[in-house]
XYZ file of C-alpha atoms in Angstrom:
544
model
C -180.318 168.074 53.345
C -178.860 164.878 51.890
C -177.767 163.534 55.288
C -180.866 164.689 57.380
C -183.269 161.984 56.087
C -181.031 158.944 56.585
C -179.727 160.321 59.952
C -183.368 160.818 61.127
C -184.491 157.479 59.927
C -181.637 155.899 61.790
C -182.297 157.889 65.007
C -185.996 156.871 64.791
C -185.222 153.190 64.340
C -182.634 152.904 67.088
C -183.500 155.645 69.526
C -187.205 155.825 69.288
C -187.764 152.065 69.939
C -187.144 150.281 73.234
C -185.750 147.223 71.308
C -182.787 149.133 70.318
C -180.967 149.399 73.744
C -179.361 147.064 76.153
C -176.219 146.314 78.147
C -172.552 146.584 77.607
C -169.521 144.378 77.983
C -166.551 144.958 80.244
C -164.449 148.042 79.673
C -161.483 148.073 77.298
C -159.170 150.683 78.858
C -156.237 150.328 76.570
C -158.264 151.143 73.395
C -160.022 154.129 75.075
C -157.884 155.767 77.751
C -160.128 158.892 77.874
C -162.946 156.749 79.131
C -161.626 154.216 81.537
C -164.947 152.605 82.342
C -166.382 152.417 78.723
C -167.145 149.293 76.964
C -167.814 148.537 73.224
C -168.028 145.491 70.913
C -165.211 146.678 68.714
C -162.558 149.367 68.208
C -163.912 152.954 67.995
C -164.038 154.552 64.708
C -161.534 157.447 64.188
C -163.103 160.687 65.212
C -165.849 159.263 67.361
C -167.166 161.957 69.683
C -169.920 159.990 71.414
C -171.161 156.350 71.750
C -173.607 154.062 73.691
C -173.034 150.441 73.807
C -175.047 147.483 75.048
C -175.262 143.679 75.251
C -178.804 142.589 74.584
C -181.559 144.657 73.268
C -184.223 142.307 74.649
C -183.090 142.961 78.176
C -184.000 146.671 77.792
C -187.388 145.662 76.425
C -187.994 143.708 79.668
C -186.749 146.673 81.732
C -189.059 149.054 79.880
C -191.983 146.774 80.282
C -191.529 146.671 84.045
C -191.195 150.482 84.210
C -194.170 151.372 82.031
C -196.749 148.832 83.229
C -196.739 149.824 86.923
C -200.293 149.227 88.269
C -200.394 152.798 89.654
C -200.208 154.433 86.221
C -203.351 156.019 85.205
C -205.582 153.891 82.816
C -205.123 156.433 80.019
C -201.353 156.486 80.340
C -201.270 152.573 80.225
C -203.610 152.781 77.120
C -201.263 155.349 75.384
C -198.159 153.117 76.012
C -200.193 150.122 74.660
C -201.012 152.003 71.494
C -197.525 153.086 70.955
C -196.341 149.389 71.402
C -198.893 148.369 68.798
C -197.800 151.052 66.503
C -194.233 149.891 66.682
C -195.290 146.320 65.938
C -197.146 147.634 62.932
C -194.128 149.568 61.700
C -191.880 146.492 61.766
C -194.167 144.266 59.805
C -195.855 142.580 62.693
C -192.508 141.944 64.556
C -192.986 142.147 68.439
C -190.569 144.354 70.292
C -188.809 141.317 71.847
C -188.197 139.887 68.373
C -187.130 143.220 66.931
C -184.507 143.677 69.730
C -183.118 140.136 69.171
C -183.166 140.613 65.359
C -181.475 143.993 65.315
C -178.945 143.460 68.269
C -178.715 139.686 69.279
C -175.247 140.418 70.671
C -173.137 143.443 71.566
C -173.717 146.672 69.867
C -172.746 150.243 69.658
C -174.505 153.482 68.589
C -172.213 156.284 67.911
C -171.546 159.632 66.360
C -168.233 160.395 64.680
C -166.415 163.244 62.821
C -164.025 161.501 60.437
C -160.585 162.953 59.953
C -160.545 165.749 57.547
C -164.390 166.350 57.758
C -166.493 168.653 59.917
C -169.750 166.870 59.375
C -170.927 164.313 62.120
C -171.894 160.836 60.957
C -174.114 158.502 63.021
C -173.407 154.819 63.000
C -174.606 151.556 64.389
C -172.322 148.474 64.700
C -174.020 145.272 66.031
C -172.773 141.712 66.248
C -175.105 139.172 64.534
C -173.845 135.835 65.865
C -176.904 133.692 66.361
C -179.383 136.351 65.026
C -182.253 135.847 62.633
C -180.786 136.646 59.324
C -184.043 136.456 57.396
C -185.926 138.667 59.890
C -182.953 141.185 59.776
C -183.360 141.259 55.967
C -186.924 142.088 56.125
C -186.301 144.714 58.803
C -183.579 146.461 56.776
C -185.720 146.472 53.634
C -188.135 148.952 55.437
C -185.335 151.440 55.792
C -185.173 154.329 53.090
C -182.856 153.480 50.275
C -180.428 156.289 51.074
C -179.697 154.666 54.533
C -176.403 152.785 54.041
C -176.176 149.218 55.505
C -173.483 146.498 55.443
C -174.176 143.128 56.993
C -172.813 139.693 57.000
C -172.978 136.673 59.338
C -170.903 138.462 61.884
C -171.724 142.192 61.935
C -174.378 144.782 61.004
C -173.217 148.355 60.183
C -175.645 151.215 59.409
C -174.680 154.746 58.667
C -175.718 157.545 56.392
C -172.970 156.992 53.758
C -172.101 153.683 52.052
C -168.368 154.380 51.652
C -168.198 155.260 55.539
C -170.328 151.976 56.359
C -167.830 149.772 54.353
C -164.931 151.647 55.973
C -166.386 150.807 59.436
C -166.955 147.209 58.514
C -163.391 146.762 57.308
C -161.912 148.375 60.417
C -163.821 146.324 62.822
C -161.407 144.361 65.232
C -162.995 141.208 66.623
C -163.122 141.050 70.466
C -163.813 138.008 72.716
C -167.258 137.178 73.273
C -168.288 137.791 76.909
C -171.473 137.230 78.949
C -173.952 140.208 79.746
C -174.114 139.395 83.386
C -175.837 141.828 85.682
C -173.998 144.947 84.944
C -175.544 148.195 83.876
C -178.047 148.147 81.082
C -176.267 150.820 78.960
C -172.645 152.276 78.908
C -171.545 155.216 76.852
C -169.135 158.000 76.608
C -168.592 161.496 75.264
C -165.148 162.530 74.242
C -163.419 165.781 75.132
C -163.909 167.239 71.544
C -167.697 166.988 72.075
C -167.653 168.337 75.615
C -165.699 171.361 74.634
C -168.249 172.678 72.101
C -170.547 174.145 74.693
C -170.077 178.075 74.847
C -169.146 179.574 78.141
C -171.735 181.117 80.389
C -171.622 184.815 80.922
C -175.057 185.766 82.416
C -175.066 186.061 86.203
C -177.475 183.052 86.576
C -175.653 180.880 84.115
C -172.247 181.629 85.687
C -173.467 180.978 89.160
C -175.436 177.746 88.516
C -173.626 176.204 85.564
C -170.379 178.036 85.194
C -168.144 175.574 87.399
C -169.574 172.506 85.629
C -169.269 173.933 82.160
C -165.685 174.782 82.930
C -165.097 171.193 84.035
C -166.465 170.039 80.707
C -164.219 172.256 78.742
C -161.145 170.824 80.356
C -162.210 167.214 80.777
C -160.436 164.306 79.142
C -163.913 162.660 78.626
C -167.110 161.587 80.213
C -168.560 158.163 80.552
C -171.846 156.974 81.892
C -174.064 154.094 82.748
C -177.928 153.719 82.627
C -180.080 151.307 84.601
C -183.869 151.155 84.480
C -186.491 148.643 85.578
C -189.274 148.003 88.105
C -187.332 149.907 90.807
C -186.794 153.111 88.823
C -184.212 154.747 86.832
C -180.389 155.467 87.536
C -178.063 157.448 85.407
C -174.522 157.819 86.645
C -171.834 159.723 84.864
C -168.163 160.502 85.594
C -166.240 163.488 84.141
C -162.636 162.648 83.987
C -159.363 164.618 84.143
C -160.487 167.831 85.857
C -162.087 169.061 89.106
C -165.181 171.042 89.182
C -164.484 174.686 88.459
C -161.262 176.198 87.468
C -159.475 179.668 87.669
C -161.715 182.386 88.918
C -164.708 180.050 88.836
C -163.196 177.690 91.450
C -163.770 180.348 94.104
C -167.527 180.030 93.477
C -167.278 176.700 95.195
C -166.778 177.449 98.942
C -166.391 173.732 99.929
C -165.240 172.110 96.618
C -164.638 168.429 97.169
C -164.932 168.658 100.943
C -168.061 167.562 102.913
C -170.331 170.128 104.449
C -173.274 169.998 106.819
C -176.680 170.696 105.435
C -179.668 171.983 107.631
C -182.282 169.401 108.606
C -185.307 169.140 106.324
C -188.482 170.946 107.484
C -191.646 168.920 107.712
C -193.696 168.819 104.563
C -190.672 169.336 102.194
C -191.668 168.952 98.516
C -188.226 169.571 97.155
C -184.716 170.771 98.226
C -181.655 172.182 96.586
C -178.235 172.701 98.023
C -175.660 174.067 95.594
C -172.043 174.487 96.718
C -171.950 178.199 95.481
C -170.794 181.488 97.012
C -173.003 184.422 96.171
C -170.413 186.577 97.965
C -167.787 185.672 95.455
C -169.883 186.113 92.401
C -170.705 189.732 93.744
C -167.096 190.523 94.501
C -165.592 189.062 91.225
C -168.510 190.180 88.924
C -166.198 192.260 86.725
C -164.109 189.209 86.032
C -166.858 186.548 85.585
C -169.599 188.578 83.752
C -169.848 190.800 80.722
C -169.628 194.396 81.320
C -173.279 195.096 81.041
C -174.432 192.287 83.336
C -171.610 193.272 85.778
C -172.762 196.872 85.876
C -176.574 195.860 86.282
C -175.532 193.584 89.223
C -173.476 196.368 90.687
C -176.475 198.691 90.612
C -178.593 196.185 92.460
C -175.733 195.687 95.009
C -175.851 199.454 95.612
C -179.531 199.162 96.521
C -178.871 196.418 98.849
C -176.124 198.312 100.625
C -178.444 201.266 101.153
C -181.141 198.953 102.447
C -178.932 197.277 105.050
C -177.052 200.509 106.053
C -173.710 198.838 105.472
C -172.073 196.494 103.033
C -174.398 193.782 101.816
C -171.509 191.498 100.846
C -168.953 192.154 103.574
C -171.472 192.836 106.381
C -174.124 190.167 105.616
C -172.972 187.558 103.088
C -169.469 187.302 104.618
C -171.000 186.461 107.984
C -172.690 183.411 106.529
C -171.082 179.866 105.994
C -172.357 179.737 102.415
C -174.077 178.077 100.621
C -177.812 178.452 101.278
C -180.086 175.383 101.083
C -183.421 175.934 99.509
C -186.435 173.946 100.782
C -189.798 174.061 99.078
C -192.417 173.293 101.729
C -196.007 172.323 101.143
C -198.778 174.883 102.284
C -201.352 173.298 104.592
C -204.893 174.639 103.606
C -206.452 176.595 106.481
C -210.023 177.726 107.122
C -210.271 181.421 106.498
C -213.699 181.691 107.994
C -215.748 184.244 105.943
C -212.897 185.436 103.902
C -212.811 184.650 100.164
C -210.753 181.425 99.227
C -207.162 182.072 98.094
C -206.647 182.039 94.327
C -203.535 179.722 94.582
C -202.069 177.838 97.356
C -198.404 178.440 96.818
C -195.761 176.305 98.613
C -193.319 178.046 100.939
C -189.809 178.722 99.654
C -187.336 178.643 102.534
C -183.555 179.567 102.404
C -181.433 178.465 105.241
C -177.694 179.112 105.898
C -175.503 178.657 108.858
C -173.727 181.543 110.494
C -169.961 181.626 110.698
C -170.046 183.013 114.194
C -173.468 182.578 115.961
C -172.243 184.901 118.791
C -171.679 187.900 116.496
C -174.802 190.054 116.466
C -173.572 192.567 113.888
C -174.757 190.552 110.868
C -178.195 189.739 112.325
C -178.792 193.493 113.025
C -177.811 194.340 109.319
C -180.215 191.564 108.129
C -183.067 192.822 110.222
C -182.567 196.445 109.041
C -182.344 195.415 105.410
C -185.494 193.429 105.742
C -187.530 196.141 107.475
C -186.341 198.735 104.906
C -187.265 196.534 102.158
C -190.750 196.032 103.381
C -191.123 199.679 103.853
C -189.883 200.497 100.249
C -191.933 197.749 98.801
C -195.105 198.864 100.741
C -194.852 202.419 99.388
C -194.559 201.172 95.892
C -197.559 198.859 96.252
C -199.752 201.738 97.746
C -199.015 203.868 94.914
C -200.130 201.152 92.409
C -203.046 200.202 94.489
C -201.839 196.693 95.218
C -202.042 194.692 98.400
C -199.222 195.637 100.650
C -197.448 194.081 103.825
C -197.415 195.231 107.332
C -194.245 194.478 109.239
C -194.615 192.865 112.651
C -192.762 190.604 115.046
C -193.979 187.220 115.870
C -192.658 184.265 118.054
C -191.565 180.992 116.563
C -190.418 177.501 117.833
C -188.203 177.843 120.849
C -189.577 181.332 121.488
C -187.295 182.848 118.762
C -188.245 186.051 117.144
C -189.518 186.163 113.494
C -189.705 189.380 111.543
C -192.737 189.077 109.170
C -194.122 191.088 106.251
C -197.678 190.204 106.770
C -200.155 190.813 103.908
C -203.245 192.945 104.788
C -206.679 191.156 104.781
C -208.170 191.136 101.278
C -211.777 192.372 101.014
C -212.003 192.903 97.278
C -214.793 191.320 95.155
C -212.221 189.123 93.350
C -210.540 186.023 94.962
C -207.481 186.755 97.052
C -204.525 187.857 94.903
C -201.425 185.639 94.689
C -199.562 188.289 96.783
C -201.685 187.501 99.691
C -200.327 183.947 99.949
C -196.939 185.387 100.646
C -195.660 186.610 103.890
C -191.854 187.281 103.646
C -190.236 186.237 106.945
C -186.806 186.466 108.455
C -185.416 184.820 111.523
C -181.934 184.396 112.995
C -181.853 181.577 115.457
C -180.044 178.231 116.412
C -176.881 179.399 114.578
C -178.699 179.836 111.179
C -180.408 182.529 109.052
C -183.798 181.499 107.773
C -185.387 183.633 104.918
C -188.750 182.367 103.653
C -191.770 183.297 101.542
C -194.222 182.264 104.240
C -194.623 182.313 107.974
C -195.442 178.572 107.868
C -192.350 177.735 106.017
C -190.145 179.656 108.562
C -191.773 177.998 111.551
C -191.181 174.487 110.041
C -187.567 175.399 109.171
C -187.007 176.682 112.749
C -188.843 173.611 114.285
C -186.312 171.337 112.442
C -183.405 173.354 113.649
C -184.810 173.455 117.191
C -185.332 169.747 117.272
C -181.699 169.166 115.987
C -180.268 171.460 118.400
C -182.067 169.870 121.445
C -181.555 166.295 120.286
C -178.640 164.672 122.301
C -175.919 163.482 120.075
C -177.717 164.656 116.947
C -175.776 163.770 113.808
C -176.153 166.217 110.993
C -176.349 165.202 107.399
C -173.399 165.973 105.298
C -173.069 166.219 101.396
C -170.307 166.972 98.943
C -171.099 169.092 96.005
C -174.522 169.909 94.575
C -177.779 167.917 95.565
C -181.287 168.282 94.475
C -184.291 166.225 95.714
C -188.030 166.096 94.785
C -190.993 164.227 96.107
C -193.346 163.776 93.120
C -196.250 162.387 95.088
C -196.258 165.400 97.392
C -195.981 167.682 94.493
C -199.060 165.999 93.004
C -200.967 166.577 96.296
C -200.057 170.247 96.098
C -201.005 170.628 92.514
C -204.333 168.815 93.120
C -205.276 171.455 95.602
C -204.941 174.086 92.855
C -206.575 171.917 90.101
C -209.383 174.486 89.428
C -206.914 177.165 88.606
C -204.720 174.953 86.506
C -207.865 173.777 84.523
C -208.755 177.434 83.933
C -205.189 178.197 82.687
C -205.294 175.185 80.304
C -208.734 176.402 79.042
C -207.630 180.039 78.373
C -204.230 179.208 77.048
C -204.836 176.127 74.775
C -208.625 176.378 74.250
C -209.317 172.949 75.621
C -212.675 171.973 76.966
C -212.736 172.056 80.855
C -213.419 168.279 81.042
C -210.441 167.365 78.763
C -208.160 169.843 80.680
C -209.175 168.035 83.920
C -208.441 164.557 82.546
C -205.149 165.621 81.348
C -204.231 166.948 84.707
C -205.575 163.799 86.446
C -203.254 161.764 84.282
C -200.284 163.949 85.316
C -201.233 163.629 89.010
C -201.511 159.931 88.582
C -198.061 159.574 86.988
C -196.500 161.793 89.693
C -198.200 159.698 92.534
C -196.637 156.632 90.889
C -193.093 157.844 91.278
C -190.885 157.759 94.224
C -188.197 160.143 95.248
C -185.993 161.840 92.676
C -182.377 162.607 93.605
C -179.734 164.518 91.374
C -176.173 164.922 92.637
C -172.961 166.489 91.271
C -170.113 165.550 93.450
C -166.565 166.739 92.621
C -163.303 165.035 93.440
C -159.652 165.974 93.130
C -159.519 164.953 89.418
C -163.119 163.747 88.517
C -166.716 164.845 88.887
C -169.385 162.350 89.495
C -173.003 162.966 88.347
C -175.954 160.797 89.476
C -179.706 160.901 88.624
C -181.974 158.384 90.605
C -185.811 158.277 90.179
C -187.374 155.533 92.219
C -190.903 154.022 91.435
C -193.431 154.320 94.273
C -194.272 151.132 96.134
């Protein structure tokens, strides 16, 4: 407990306030070879496992102002931000955030975490240059800290930690570096060392191995990670580079069918809310389950695979998955409301979930036959179970899609009960094999849109397909807001029942959420492997 309070106070002061962030100087590769693009105002303390460095705290205040005062934000959100700003001013004795930033960090600074040699207890620290700063204002600010937060400061440097001896040692070890200008570089730079990256336990569940296993293995072998952060009126951009290792290793490397090579991704269907394309091979996970998973999970997955083999009348892995040029790409497609005439309104307008994967050999008809057989058998088995439980069931039929291609559809029966339509009636599982791809979707509408996009691409002269490397995810927040608004009544009911809120308050909260989403532009997340590095990027735009 002795170190909790000062560490928490330090975190609240530095991380909870916009004035405690800024931009970094140029990198010092010789001092920190594990993080070649890192930058800092001084030499790193021994045992440092993570740090963030910046130039000018006031610059971040300006960036946050531009980001949080967008005119499209709901009035209540702007009010809440204003109240938070006022509370911060009160907590610093009337000091405005711009003044706080300049007082605490007028020059270069670094916030870090270190495990000193011979110790296993992490220690937080702040080192900030004070040249040209407000000494009197700094004294007043530091007087507001709890007495057990250690601080050492003079005309050149401020050092804050949770232990006075450690703070004094940090100050005595500081090696002055040349003063440089902030320029127009990233707002923040930072790094995490190999020692910190290796602390994450390995994934052993099927989902964890499939989605996170390769990245986690890269963390375990990496020489370090460095990152930059920019934010402002145009949005947020976080970029990180993992050094010294490719993505995935050993048995996990086979989960990545394309690794650091580009691959073609299917065209986006109309009305796409979100998309996810992970460079993963489900076939390899199933083949190597005994090596990659714990015995219990491997046995459970093997049992499911036996059922899949029975439904397809052949080998699910070697007959179906092996015929695909993995990976699948997932599209989430908005549902367009339709007039159901005299029928009761649907309880919830779910979006369509669409999986698309190319065929290795579009001329080979064996795999499509197995897929259609497995789909038909699955609908029969599921229908029998649903009838026993007196649940809405599906009727399998064939429909024609764009380009006059065949779609095999599990169509829900018409709902005539006294209650609103069950959620199951918004789902119509659909399979189609056409235009060199397999399309498996939760709705007919989603399948039609995916097939139309594939048809348009196939018929367009000189069509240039999009290519990516690694894993990519995209989200359209404004389109998501529109979809959620169509289900606002159900969401309000859920808030009332689960949280006990008044309906009017629940609706206001949702309206605020919708307003924030409408004020955001596209979100893009990428993990791109290379021969010796892995690059990670998060970009979130602000709507114009």
